[in-house]
């Protein structure tokens, strides 16, 4: 059987509280018990650098990588901040997703987005403090896949409100 990897992403910002929460011994132990054996962190501009604490999981990190979507594809589980880009990048790949909104942000649209998608069972939303108990209790297999993106929807809408000009044939 192949490696089961957890990918942790903060996007282009920093979210040291989330990185530290995922890097805790208790979380590593729970992930190992659930069959994961590797954890890869994308830490952005954060100052907290993850370390292999109790040796239960292979642990590594980087700050930024233009090919981070490859890490999402390789992951069995993604733990992410609640930025819209990171959420959608993960959902379109149909990966299990646990989201932690950054409660320190003003005008916290992250909580609204995470809450709405959690209500639809596309992801699990939690906090840094509740991460370990959430991971222990949750059955990620009950999540609903996000619907396929309809790439023709927008062009069809534009055509319906502004039909293309009809070309007349000249004889």
mmCIF file of N, CA and C in Angstrom, residues 15 21 27-28 35-36 41 55 69-70 76 81 90 102 106 110-111 132 135 163:
data_model
loop_
_atom_site.group_PDB
_atom_site.id
_atom_site.type_symbol
_atom_site.label_atom_id
_atom_site.label_comp_id
_atom_site.label_asym_id
_atom_site.label_seq_id
_atom_site.Cartn_x
_atom_site.Cartn_y
_atom_site.Cartn_z
ATOM 1 N N UNK A 15 -0.078 31.563 9.238
ATOM 2 C CA UNK A 15 -1.077 31.119 10.213
ATOM 3 C C UNK A 15 -0.356 30.162 11.157
ATOM 4 N N UNK A 21 -0.723 23.868 15.760
ATOM 5 C CA UNK A 21 -1.772 22.936 16.200
ATOM 6 C C UNK A 21 -1.633 21.593 15.489
ATOM 7 N N UNK A 27 -1.876 15.390 17.776
ATOM 8 C CA UNK A 27 -2.403 15.337 16.408
ATOM 9 C C UNK A 27 -1.609 14.337 15.583
ATOM 10 N N UNK A 28 -0.296 14.339 15.712
ATOM 11 C CA UNK A 28 0.538 13.368 14.985
ATOM 12 C C UNK A 28 0.130 11.942 15.357
ATOM 13 N N UNK A 35 -3.845 5.902 10.032
ATOM 14 C CA UNK A 35 -3.180 5.310 8.875
ATOM 15 C C UNK A 35 -2.296 6.231 8.062
ATOM 16 N N UNK A 36 -2.153 7.472 8.479
ATOM 17 C CA UNK A 36 -1.274 8.390 7.757
ATOM 18 C C UNK A 36 0.166 8.182 8.203
ATOM 19 N N UNK A 41 3.968 20.250 5.271
ATOM 20 C CA UNK A 41 3.444 21.570 5.599
ATOM 21 C C UNK A 41 3.873 22.585 4.550
ATOM 22 N N UNK A 55 8.295 11.454 16.235
ATOM 23 C CA UNK A 55 8.745 10.495 15.237
ATOM 24 C C UNK A 55 7.661 9.603 14.671
ATOM 25 N N UNK A 69 -0.353 22.556 -6.016
ATOM 26 C CA UNK A 69 -1.529 21.748 -6.379
ATOM 27 C C UNK A 69 -1.143 20.273 -6.553
ATOM 28 N N UNK A 70 0.093 20.005 -6.934
ATOM 29 C CA UNK A 70 0.567 18.620 -7.017
ATOM 30 C C UNK A 70 0.558 17.972 -5.635
ATOM 31 N N UNK A 76 -3.826 12.460 0.877
ATOM 32 C CA UNK A 76 -5.056 11.738 1.224
ATOM 33 C C UNK A 76 -5.967 12.631 2.052
ATOM 34 N N UNK A 81 -6.040 26.412 5.913
ATOM 35 C CA UNK A 81 -6.694 27.645 6.349
ATOM 36 C C UNK A 81 -7.962 27.761 5.504
ATOM 37 N N UNK A 90 -8.682 22.285 -3.299
ATOM 38 C CA UNK A 90 -8.774 20.963 -2.671
ATOM 39 C C UNK A 90 -10.075 20.255 -3.052
ATOM 40 N N UNK A 102 -9.004 31.330 10.300
ATOM 41 C CA UNK A 102 -8.150 32.131 11.162
ATOM 42 C C UNK A 102 -9.029 33.136 11.907
ATOM 43 N N UNK A 106 -9.947 40.155 10.844
ATOM 44 C CA UNK A 106 -11.128 41.007 10.956
ATOM 45 C C UNK A 106 -12.034 40.701 9.768
ATOM 46 N N UNK A 110 -13.682 33.986 6.138
ATOM 47 C CA UNK A 110 -13.236 32.591 6.158
ATOM 48 C C UNK A 110 -14.212 31.719 6.949
ATOM 49 N N UNK A 111 -14.666 32.206 8.086
ATOM 50 C CA UNK A 111 -15.608 31.429 8.901
ATOM 51 C C UNK A 111 -16.924 31.231 8.161
ATOM 52 N N UNK A 132 -7.482 18.333 17.444
ATOM 53 C CA UNK A 132 -7.197 16.943 17.840
ATOM 54 C C UNK A 132 -8.490 16.172 18.079
ATOM 55 N N UNK A 135 -10.268 15.526 14.697
ATOM 56 C CA UNK A 135 -9.649 14.470 13.893
ATOM 57 C C UNK A 135 -9.926 13.089 14.479
ATOM 58 N N UNK A 163 -26.383 37.751 -26.867
ATOM 59 C CA UNK A 163 -26.146 36.768 -27.940
ATOM 60 C C UNK A 163 -25.108 37.263 -28.939
#
